[in-house]
Amino acid sequence: MKRSSQDSGSRSIPEDRKLYVVDSINDLNKLNLCPAGSQQLFPLEEKLQDVSTDSGNESHSLFLVGLIIVLIISLALVSFVIFLIVQTENKMEDVSRRLAAEGKDIDDLKKINSIIVKRLNQLDSEQS
């Protein structure tokens, strides 16, 4: 079987990474940041344990602070919505009262109109 060029490319990636790490260590040695005799870096497990315990407490407290902020914002939004509902209800009551009053006025105007039309019809019939 023939292997594609992608297979050979993916095999060289770990080797490139190894070379990069070795070059980085050599560069540190050249800069005297790392003592010449010590090629061993800090154990990764110790670093991860220290970071995980500190970040765990910090992330837990950040989560609680975020949760409290979200709850306060949601409470404010709910209060605002309730306020809007009450205001809308009051406006609707005002509008319905006005419509009811105008409806009575319209009924009164219809009655007056019918009385006038009857009177005019009577006057026309008397003149004819």
PDB file of N, CA and C in Angstrom, residues 19-108:
ATOM      1  N   LEU A  19      12.114  18.652  18.511  1.00  0.00           N
ATOM      2  CA  LEU A  19      13.224  19.528  18.177  1.00  0.00           C
ATOM      3  C   LEU A  19      13.010  20.925  18.743  1.00  0.00           C
ATOM      4  N   TYR A  20      11.795  21.388  18.707  1.00  0.00           N
ATOM      5  CA  TYR A  20      11.489  22.717  19.238  1.00  0.00           C
ATOM      6  C   TYR A  20      11.762  22.776  20.736  1.00  0.00           C
ATOM      7  N   VAL A  21      11.381  21.724  21.468  1.00  0.00           N
ATOM      8  CA  VAL A  21      11.612  21.678  22.910  1.00  0.00           C
ATOM      9  C   VAL A  21      13.101  21.638  23.201  1.00  0.00           C
ATOM     10  N   VAL A  22      13.834  20.831  22.462  1.00  0.00           N
ATOM     11  CA  VAL A  22      15.282  20.732  22.675  1.00  0.00           C
ATOM     12  C   VAL A  22      15.948  22.074  22.368  1.00  0.00           C
ATOM     13  N   ASP A  23      15.540  22.721  21.276  1.00  0.00           N
ATOM     14  CA  ASP A  23      16.109  24.028  20.934  1.00  0.00           C
ATOM     15  C   ASP A  23      15.785  25.053  22.010  1.00  0.00           C
ATOM     16  N   SER A  24      14.588  25.002  22.559  1.00  0.00           N
ATOM     17  CA  SER A  24      14.213  25.946  23.607  1.00  0.00           C
ATOM     18  C   SER A  24      15.065  25.749  24.851  1.00  0.00           C
ATOM     19  N   ILE A  25      15.311  24.512  25.222  1.00  0.00           N
ATOM     20  CA  ILE A  25      16.149  24.233  26.390  1.00  0.00           C
ATOM     21  C   ILE A  25      17.573  24.702  26.133  1.00  0.00           C
ATOM     22  N   ASN A  26      18.072  24.469  24.942  1.00  0.00           N
ATOM     23  CA  ASN A  26      19.419  24.925  24.600  1.00  0.00           C
ATOM     24  C   ASN A  26      19.500  26.445  24.644  1.00  0.00           C
ATOM     25  N   ASP A  27      18.462  27.122  24.153  1.00  0.00           N
ATOM     26  CA  ASP A  27      18.461  28.581  24.195  1.00  0.00           C
ATOM     27  C   ASP A  27      18.470  29.084  25.628  1.00  0.00           C
ATOM     28  N   LEU A  28      17.729  28.432  26.525  1.00  0.00           N
ATOM     29  CA  LEU A  28      17.723  28.819  27.937  1.00  0.00           C
ATOM     30  C   LEU A  28      19.097  28.624  28.564  1.00  0.00           C
ATOM     31  N   ASN A  29      19.754  27.540  28.191  1.00  0.00           N
ATOM     32  CA  ASN A  29      21.096  27.293  28.717  1.00  0.00           C
ATOM     33  C   ASN A  29      22.072  28.353  28.231  1.00  0.00           C
ATOM     34  N   LYS A  30      21.923  28.755  26.991  1.00  0.00           N
ATOM     35  CA  LYS A  30      22.818  29.774  26.438  1.00  0.00           C
ATOM     36  C   LYS A  30      22.616  31.114  27.128  1.00  0.00           C
ATOM     37  N   LEU A  31      21.401  31.410  27.521  1.00  0.00           N
ATOM     38  CA  LEU A  31      21.113  32.674  28.180  1.00  0.00           C
ATOM     39  C   LEU A  31      21.395  32.617  29.680  1.00  0.00           C
ATOM     40  N   ASN A  32      21.878  31.508  30.166  1.00  0.00           N
ATOM     41  CA  ASN A  32      22.181  31.293  31.583  1.00  0.00           C
ATOM     42  C   ASN A  32      20.959  31.441  32.467  1.00  0.00           C
ATOM     43  N   LEU A  33      19.781  31.217  31.903  1.00  0.00           N
ATOM     44  CA  LEU A  33      18.574  31.219  32.714  1.00  0.00           C
ATOM     45  C   LEU A  33      18.414  29.897  33.431  1.00  0.00           C
ATOM     46  N   CYS A  34      18.966  28.892  32.838  1.00  0.00           N
ATOM     47  CA  CYS A  34      18.902  27.568  33.417  1.00  0.00           C
ATOM     48  C   CYS A  34      20.335  27.158  33.737  1.00  0.00           C
ATOM     49  N   PRO A  35      20.661  26.687  34.937  1.00  0.00           N
ATOM     50  CA  PRO A  35      22.042  26.275  35.240  1.00  0.00           C
ATOM     51  C   PRO A  35      22.497  25.178  34.295  1.00  0.00           C
ATOM     52  N   ALA A  36      23.797  25.179  34.002  1.00  0.00           N
ATOM     53  CA  ALA A  36      24.351  24.270  32.993  1.00  0.00           C
ATOM     54  C   ALA A  36      24.138  22.811  33.350  1.00  0.00           C
ATOM     55  N   GLY A  37      24.169  22.468  34.612  1.00  0.00           N
ATOM     56  CA  GLY A  37      24.053  21.078  35.007  1.00  0.00           C
ATOM     57  C   GLY A  37      22.627  20.576  35.080  1.00  0.00           C
ATOM     58  N   SER A  38      21.674  21.452  35.147  1.00  0.00           N
ATOM     59  CA  SER A  38      20.298  20.982  35.355  1.00  0.00           C
ATOM     60  C   SER A  38      19.530  20.997  34.055  1.00  0.00           C
ATOM     61  N   GLN A  39      19.312  19.881  33.499  1.00  0.00           N
ATOM     62  CA  GLN A  39      18.508  19.732  32.291  1.00  0.00           C
ATOM     63  C   GLN A  39      17.063  19.384  32.636  1.00  0.00           C
ATOM     64  N   GLN A  40      16.825  19.049  33.907  1.00  0.00           N
ATOM     65  CA  GLN A  40      15.485  18.655  34.310  1.00  0.00           C
ATOM     66  C   GLN A  40      14.707  19.893  34.745  1.00  0.00           C
ATOM     67  N   LEU A  41      13.568  20.083  34.136  1.00  0.00           N
ATOM     68  CA  LEU A  41      12.708  21.198  34.494  1.00  0.00           C
ATOM     69  C   LEU A  41      11.832  20.790  35.665  1.00  0.00           C
ATOM     70  N   PHE A  42      11.035  21.734  36.181  1.00  0.00           N
ATOM     71  CA  PHE A  42      10.126  21.396  37.265  1.00  0.00           C
ATOM     72  C   PHE A  42       9.181  20.299  36.816  1.00  0.00           C
ATOM     73  N   PRO A  43       8.862  19.406  37.695  1.00  0.00           N
ATOM     74  CA  PRO A  43       7.905  18.359  37.308  1.00  0.00           C
ATOM     75  C   PRO A  43       6.554  18.978  36.946  1.00  0.00           C
ATOM     76  N   LEU A  44       6.044  18.541  35.850  1.00  0.00           N
ATOM     77  CA  LEU A  44       4.789  19.083  35.338  1.00  0.00           C
ATOM     78  C   LEU A  44       3.633  18.772  36.273  1.00  0.00           C
ATOM     79  N   GLU A  45       3.659  17.642  36.919  1.00  0.00           N
ATOM     80  CA  GLU A  45       2.567  17.258  37.808  1.00  0.00           C
ATOM     81  C   GLU A  45       2.439  18.214  38.989  1.00  0.00           C
ATOM     82  N   GLU A  46       3.582  18.637  39.559  1.00  0.00           N
ATOM     83  CA  GLU A  46       3.535  19.572  40.687  1.00  0.00           C
ATOM     84  C   GLU A  46       2.947  20.905  40.249  1.00  0.00           C
ATOM     85  N   LYS A  47       3.342  21.359  39.064  1.00  0.00           N
ATOM     86  CA  LYS A  47       2.810  22.624  38.553  1.00  0.00           C
ATOM     87  C   LYS A  47       1.309  22.525  38.353  1.00  0.00           C
ATOM     88  N   LEU A  48       0.875  21.416  37.780  1.00  0.00           N
ATOM     89  CA  LEU A  48      -0.548  21.258  37.516  1.00  0.00           C
ATOM     90  C   LEU A  48      -1.346  21.200  38.813  1.00  0.00           C
ATOM     91  N   GLN A  49      -0.822  20.542  39.843  1.00  0.00           N
ATOM     92  CA  GLN A  49      -1.541  20.469  41.109  1.00  0.00           C
ATOM     93  C   GLN A  49      -1.657  21.848  41.748  1.00  0.00           C
ATOM     94  N   ASP A  50      -0.566  22.615  41.738  1.00  0.00           N
ATOM     95  CA  ASP A  50      -0.607  23.960  42.318  1.00  0.00           C
ATOM     96  C   ASP A  50      -1.583  24.842  41.564  1.00  0.00           C
ATOM     97  N   VAL A  51      -1.528  24.795  40.258  1.00  0.00           N
ATOM     98  CA  VAL A  51      -2.391  25.641  39.447  1.00  0.00           C
ATOM     99  C   VAL A  51      -3.843  25.214  39.588  1.00  0.00           C
ATOM    100  N   SER A  52      -4.085  23.905  39.623  1.00  0.00           N
ATOM    101  CA  SER A  52      -5.468  23.436  39.682  1.00  0.00           C
ATOM    102  C   SER A  52      -6.121  23.788  41.015  1.00  0.00           C
ATOM    103  N   THR A  53      -5.391  23.735  42.124  1.00  0.00           N
ATOM    104  CA  THR A  53      -6.009  24.076  43.402  1.00  0.00           C
ATOM    105  C   THR A  53      -6.278  25.564  43.499  1.00  0.00           C
ATOM    106  N   ASP A  54      -5.350  26.387  43.040  1.00  0.00           N
ATOM    107  CA  ASP A  54      -5.571  27.833  43.085  1.00  0.00           C
ATOM    108  C   ASP A  54      -6.668  28.251  42.126  1.00  0.00           C
ATOM    109  N   SER A  55      -6.603  27.763  40.916  1.00  0.00           N
ATOM    110  CA  SER A  55      -7.609  28.166  39.927  1.00  0.00           C
ATOM    111  C   SER A  55      -8.972  27.573  40.259  1.00  0.00           C
ATOM    112  N   GLY A  56      -8.989  26.437  40.963  1.00  0.00           N
ATOM    113  CA  GLY A  56     -10.265  25.845  41.358  1.00  0.00           C
ATOM    114  C   GLY A  56     -10.999  26.735  42.335  1.00  0.00           C
ATOM    115  N   ASN A  57     -10.281  27.250  43.324  1.00  0.00           N
ATOM    116  CA  ASN A  57     -10.907  28.147  44.293  1.00  0.00           C
ATOM    117  C   ASN A  57     -11.303  29.454  43.643  1.00  0.00           C
ATOM    118  N   GLU A  58     -10.427  29.972  42.790  1.00  0.00           N
ATOM    119  CA  GLU A  58     -10.729  31.232  42.108  1.00  0.00           C
ATOM    120  C   GLU A  58     -11.913  31.071  41.164  1.00  0.00           C
ATOM    121  N   SER A  59     -11.925  29.980  40.429  1.00  0.00           N
ATOM    122  CA  SER A  59     -13.023  29.785  39.483  1.00  0.00           C
ATOM    123  C   SER A  59     -14.336  29.561  40.230  1.00  0.00           C
ATOM    124  N   HIS A  60     -14.265  28.913  41.381  1.00  0.00           N
ATOM    125  CA  HIS A  60     -15.476  28.697  42.185  1.00  0.00           C
ATOM    126  C   HIS A  60     -16.020  30.026  42.697  1.00  0.00           C
ATOM    127  N   SER A  61     -15.131  30.883  43.200  1.00  0.00           N
ATOM    128  CA  SER A  61     -15.587  32.183  43.695  1.00  0.00           C
ATOM    129  C   SER A  61     -16.055  33.067  42.545  1.00  0.00           C
ATOM    130  N   LEU A  62     -15.367  33.007  41.404  1.00  0.00           N
ATOM    131  CA  LEU A  62     -15.807  33.770  40.240  1.00  0.00           C
ATOM    132  C   LEU A  62     -17.165  33.288  39.756  1.00  0.00           C
ATOM    133  N   PHE A  63     -17.383  31.991  39.823  1.00  0.00           N
ATOM    134  CA  PHE A  63     -18.678  31.445  39.436  1.00  0.00           C
ATOM    135  C   PHE A  63     -19.778  31.963  40.344  1.00  0.00           C
ATOM    136  N   LEU A  64     -19.517  31.983  41.644  1.00  0.00           N
ATOM    137  CA  LEU A  64     -20.517  32.479  42.594  1.00  0.00           C
ATOM    138  C   LEU A  64     -20.797  33.961  42.379  1.00  0.00           C
ATOM    139  N   VAL A  65     -19.750  34.744  42.166  1.00  0.00           N
ATOM    140  CA  VAL A  65     -19.938  36.176  41.920  1.00  0.00           C
ATOM    141  C   VAL A  65     -20.732  36.373  40.634  1.00  0.00           C
ATOM    142  N   GLY A  66     -20.384  35.634  39.598  1.00  0.00           N
ATOM    143  CA  GLY A  66     -21.123  35.722  38.333  1.00  0.00           C
ATOM    144  C   GLY A  66     -22.573  35.323  38.498  1.00  0.00           C
ATOM    145  N   LEU A  67     -22.804  34.270  39.264  1.00  0.00           N
ATOM    146  CA  LEU A  67     -24.176  33.810  39.504  1.00  0.00           C
ATOM    147  C   LEU A  67     -24.980  34.862  40.252  1.00  0.00           C
ATOM    148  N   ILE A  68     -24.373  35.485  41.260  1.00  0.00           N
ATOM    149  CA  ILE A  68     -25.065  36.536  42.011  1.00  0.00           C
ATOM    150  C   ILE A  68     -25.384  37.721  41.112  1.00  0.00           C
ATOM    151  N   ILE A  69     -24.438  38.102  40.265  1.00  0.00           N
ATOM    152  CA  ILE A  69     -24.678  39.220  39.341  1.00  0.00           C
ATOM    153  C   ILE A  69     -25.807  38.890  38.376  1.00  0.00           C
ATOM    154  N   VAL A  70     -25.803  37.678  37.851  1.00  0.00           N
ATOM    155  CA  VAL A  70     -26.865  37.267  36.921  1.00  0.00           C
ATOM    156  C   VAL A  70     -28.219  37.264  37.631  1.00  0.00           C
ATOM    157  N   LEU A  71     -28.270  36.796  38.861  1.00  0.00           N
ATOM    158  CA  LEU A  71     -29.530  36.782  39.620  1.00  0.00           C
ATOM    159  C   LEU A  71     -30.028  38.202  39.886  1.00  0.00           C
ATOM    160  N   ILE A  72     -29.133  39.110  40.219  1.00  0.00           N
ATOM    161  CA  ILE A  72     -29.537  40.501  40.463  1.00  0.00           C
ATOM    162  C   ILE A  72     -30.074  41.133  39.187  1.00  0.00           C
ATOM    163  N   ILE A  73     -29.389  40.886  38.079  1.00  0.00           N
ATOM    164  CA  ILE A  73     -29.849  41.444  36.800  1.00  0.00           C
ATOM    165  C   ILE A  73     -31.197  40.860  36.414  1.00  0.00           C
ATOM    166  N   SER A  74     -31.372  39.565  36.593  1.00  0.00           N
ATOM    167  CA  SER A  74     -32.655  38.950  36.243  1.00  0.00           C
ATOM    168  C   SER A  74     -33.771  39.460  37.151  1.00  0.00           C
ATOM    169  N   LEU A  75     -33.468  39.678  38.431  1.00  0.00           N
ATOM    170  CA  LEU A  75     -34.462  40.239  39.341  1.00  0.00           C
ATOM    171  C   LEU A  75     -34.864  41.648  38.905  1.00  0.00           C
ATOM    172  N   ALA A  76     -33.880  42.448  38.499  1.00  0.00           N
ATOM    173  CA  ALA A  76     -34.183  43.804  38.021  1.00  0.00           C
ATOM    174  C   ALA A  76     -35.042  43.749  36.763  1.00  0.00           C
ATOM    175  N   LEU A  77     -34.724  42.838  35.845  1.00  0.00           N
ATOM    176  CA  LEU A  77     -35.513  42.722  34.617  1.00  0.00           C
ATOM    177  C   LEU A  77     -36.943  42.270  34.912  1.00  0.00           C
ATOM    178  N   VAL A  78     -37.100  41.322  35.806  1.00  0.00           N
ATOM    179  CA  VAL A  78     -38.441  40.848  36.163  1.00  0.00           C
ATOM    180  C   VAL A  78     -39.243  41.971  36.816  1.00  0.00           C
ATOM    181  N   SER A  79     -38.591  42.737  37.692  1.00  0.00           N
ATOM    182  CA  SER A  79     -39.277  43.868  38.318  1.00  0.00           C
ATOM    183  C   SER A  79     -39.710  44.891  37.279  1.00  0.00           C
ATOM    184  N   PHE A  80     -38.856  45.148  36.304  1.00  0.00           N
ATOM    185  CA  PHE A  80     -39.189  46.096  35.250  1.00  0.00           C
ATOM    186  C   PHE A  80     -40.364  45.594  34.415  1.00  0.00           C
ATOM    187  N   VAL A  81     -40.385  44.305  34.115  1.00  0.00           N
ATOM    188  CA  VAL A  81     -41.495  43.731  33.344  1.00  0.00           C
ATOM    189  C   VAL A  81     -42.796  43.827  34.132  1.00  0.00           C
ATOM    190  N   ILE A  82     -42.743  43.548  35.423  1.00  0.00           N
ATOM    191  CA  ILE A  82     -43.959  43.662  36.249  1.00  0.00           C
ATOM    192  C   ILE A  82     -44.440  45.104  36.275  1.00  0.00           C
ATOM    193  N   PHE A  83     -43.514  46.047  36.398  1.00  0.00           N
ATOM    194  CA  PHE A  83     -43.875  47.466  36.368  1.00  0.00           C
ATOM    195  C   PHE A  83     -44.553  47.829  35.044  1.00  0.00           C
ATOM    196  N   LEU A  84     -44.011  47.341  33.936  1.00  0.00           N
ATOM    197  CA  LEU A  84     -44.611  47.614  32.630  1.00  0.00           C
ATOM    198  C   LEU A  84     -45.999  47.001  32.508  1.00  0.00           C
ATOM    199  N   ILE A  85     -46.185  45.809  33.045  1.00  0.00           N
ATOM    200  CA  ILE A  85     -47.498  45.163  32.994  1.00  0.00           C
ATOM    201  C   ILE A  85     -48.519  45.975  33.775  1.00  0.00           C
ATOM    202  N   VAL A  86     -48.133  46.444  34.961  1.00  0.00           N
ATOM    203  CA  VAL A  86     -49.056  47.242  35.777  1.00  0.00           C
ATOM    204  C   VAL A  86     -49.395  48.547  35.062  1.00  0.00           C
ATOM    205  N   GLN A  87     -48.390  49.198  34.483  1.00  0.00           N
ATOM    206  CA  GLN A  87     -48.636  50.451  33.769  1.00  0.00           C
ATOM    207  C   GLN A  87     -49.553  50.227  32.567  1.00  0.00           C
ATOM    208  N   THR A  88     -49.325  49.135  31.845  1.00  0.00           N
ATOM    209  CA  THR A  88     -50.163  48.823  30.686  1.00  0.00           C
ATOM    210  C   THR A  88     -51.594  48.548  31.123  1.00  0.00           C
ATOM    211  N   GLU A  89     -51.757  47.855  32.234  1.00  0.00           N
ATOM    212  CA  GLU A  89     -53.101  47.573  32.741  1.00  0.00           C
ATOM    213  C   GLU A  89     -53.829  48.869  33.096  1.00  0.00           C
ATOM    214  N   ASN A  90     -53.120  49.796  33.742  1.00  0.00           N
ATOM    215  CA  ASN A  90     -53.729  51.082  34.086  1.00  0.00           C
ATOM    216  C   ASN A  90     -54.146  51.853  32.837  1.00  0.00           C
ATOM    217  N   LYS A  91     -53.284  51.852  31.820  1.00  0.00           N
ATOM    218  CA  LYS A  91     -53.615  52.550  30.570  1.00  0.00           C
ATOM    219  C   LYS A  91     -54.817  51.904  29.889  1.00  0.00           C
ATOM    220  N   MET A  92     -54.872  50.572  29.924  1.00  0.00           N
ATOM    221  CA  MET A  92     -56.000  49.878  29.295  1.00  0.00           C
ATOM    222  C   MET A  92     -57.304  50.189  30.033  1.00  0.00           C
ATOM    223  N   GLU A  93     -57.259  50.291  31.344  1.00  0.00           N
ATOM    224  CA  GLU A  93     -58.457  50.651  32.102  1.00  0.00           C
ATOM    225  C   GLU A  93     -58.923  52.055  31.726  1.00  0.00           C
ATOM    226  N   ASP A  94     -57.968  52.989  31.581  1.00  0.00           N
ATOM    227  CA  ASP A  94     -58.328  54.354  31.171  1.00  0.00           C
ATOM    228  C   ASP A  94     -58.972  54.365  29.791  1.00  0.00           C
ATOM    229  N   VAL A  95     -58.383  53.620  28.871  1.00  0.00           N
ATOM    230  CA  VAL A  95     -58.919  53.572  27.507  1.00  0.00           C
ATOM    231  C   VAL A  95     -60.301  52.946  27.497  1.00  0.00           C
ATOM    232  N   SER A  96     -60.509  51.874  28.252  1.00  0.00           N
ATOM    233  CA  SER A  96     -61.824  51.224  28.269  1.00  0.00           C
ATOM    234  C   SER A  96     -62.878  52.137  28.896  1.00  0.00           C
ATOM    235  N   ARG A  97     -62.487  52.898  29.941  1.00  0.00           N
ATOM    236  CA  ARG A  97     -63.433  53.859  30.522  1.00  0.00           C
ATOM    237  C   ARG A  97     -63.797  54.935  29.506  1.00  0.00           C
ATOM    238  N   ARG A  98     -62.821  55.431  28.791  1.00  0.00           N
ATOM    239  CA  ARG A  98     -63.096  56.459  27.778  1.00  0.00           C
ATOM    240  C   ARG A  98     -63.994  55.923  26.668  1.00  0.00           C
ATOM    241  N   LEU A  99     -63.708  54.693  26.238  1.00  0.00           N
ATOM    242  CA  LEU A  99     -64.538  54.098  25.185  1.00  0.00           C
ATOM    243  C   LEU A  99     -65.969  53.896  25.677  1.00  0.00           C
ATOM    244  N   ALA A 100     -66.117  53.470  26.915  1.00  0.00           N
ATOM    245  CA  ALA A 100     -67.462  53.276  27.455  1.00  0.00           C
ATOM    246  C   ALA A 100     -68.197  54.610  27.524  1.00  0.00           C
ATOM    247  N   ALA A 101     -67.490  55.666  27.965  1.00  0.00           N
ATOM    248  CA  ALA A 101     -68.117  56.986  28.038  1.00  0.00           C
ATOM    249  C   ALA A 101     -68.462  57.496  26.643  1.00  0.00           C
ATOM    250  N   GLU A 102     -67.562  57.306  25.690  1.00  0.00           N
ATOM    251  CA  GLU A 102     -67.836  57.744  24.321  1.00  0.00           C
ATOM    252  C   GLU A 102     -68.951  56.915  23.703  1.00  0.00           C
ATOM    253  N   GLY A 103     -69.016  55.630  24.068  1.00  0.00           N
ATOM    254  CA  GLY A 103     -70.106  54.784  23.570  1.00  0.00           C
ATOM    255  C   GLY A 103     -71.453  55.298  24.055  1.00  0.00           C
ATOM    256  N   LYS A 104     -71.532  55.720  25.312  1.00  0.00           N
ATOM    257  CA  LYS A 104     -72.779  56.300  25.838  1.00  0.00           C
ATOM    258  C   LYS A 104     -73.101  57.601  25.110  1.00  0.00           C
ATOM    259  N   ASP A 105     -72.087  58.411  24.858  1.00  0.00           N
ATOM    260  CA  ASP A 105     -72.297  59.663  24.125  1.00  0.00           C
ATOM    261  C   ASP A 105     -72.796  59.386  22.710  1.00  0.00           C
ATOM    262  N   ILE A 106     -72.238  58.362  22.081  1.00  0.00           N
ATOM    263  CA  ILE A 106     -72.668  58.020  20.718  1.00  0.00           C
ATOM    264  C   ILE A 106     -74.116  57.540  20.738  1.00  0.00           C
ATOM    265  N   ASP A 107     -74.476  56.715  21.730  1.00  0.00           N
ATOM    266  CA  ASP A 107     -75.877  56.262  21.836  1.00  0.00           C
ATOM    267  C   ASP A 107     -76.817  57.454  22.040  1.00  0.00           C
ATOM    268  N   ASP A 108     -76.409  58.387  22.890  1.00  0.00           N
ATOM    269  CA  ASP A 108     -77.230  59.588  23.102  1.00  0.00           C
ATOM    270  C   ASP A 108     -77.374  60.387  21.805  1.00  0.00           C
TER     271      ASP A 108
END
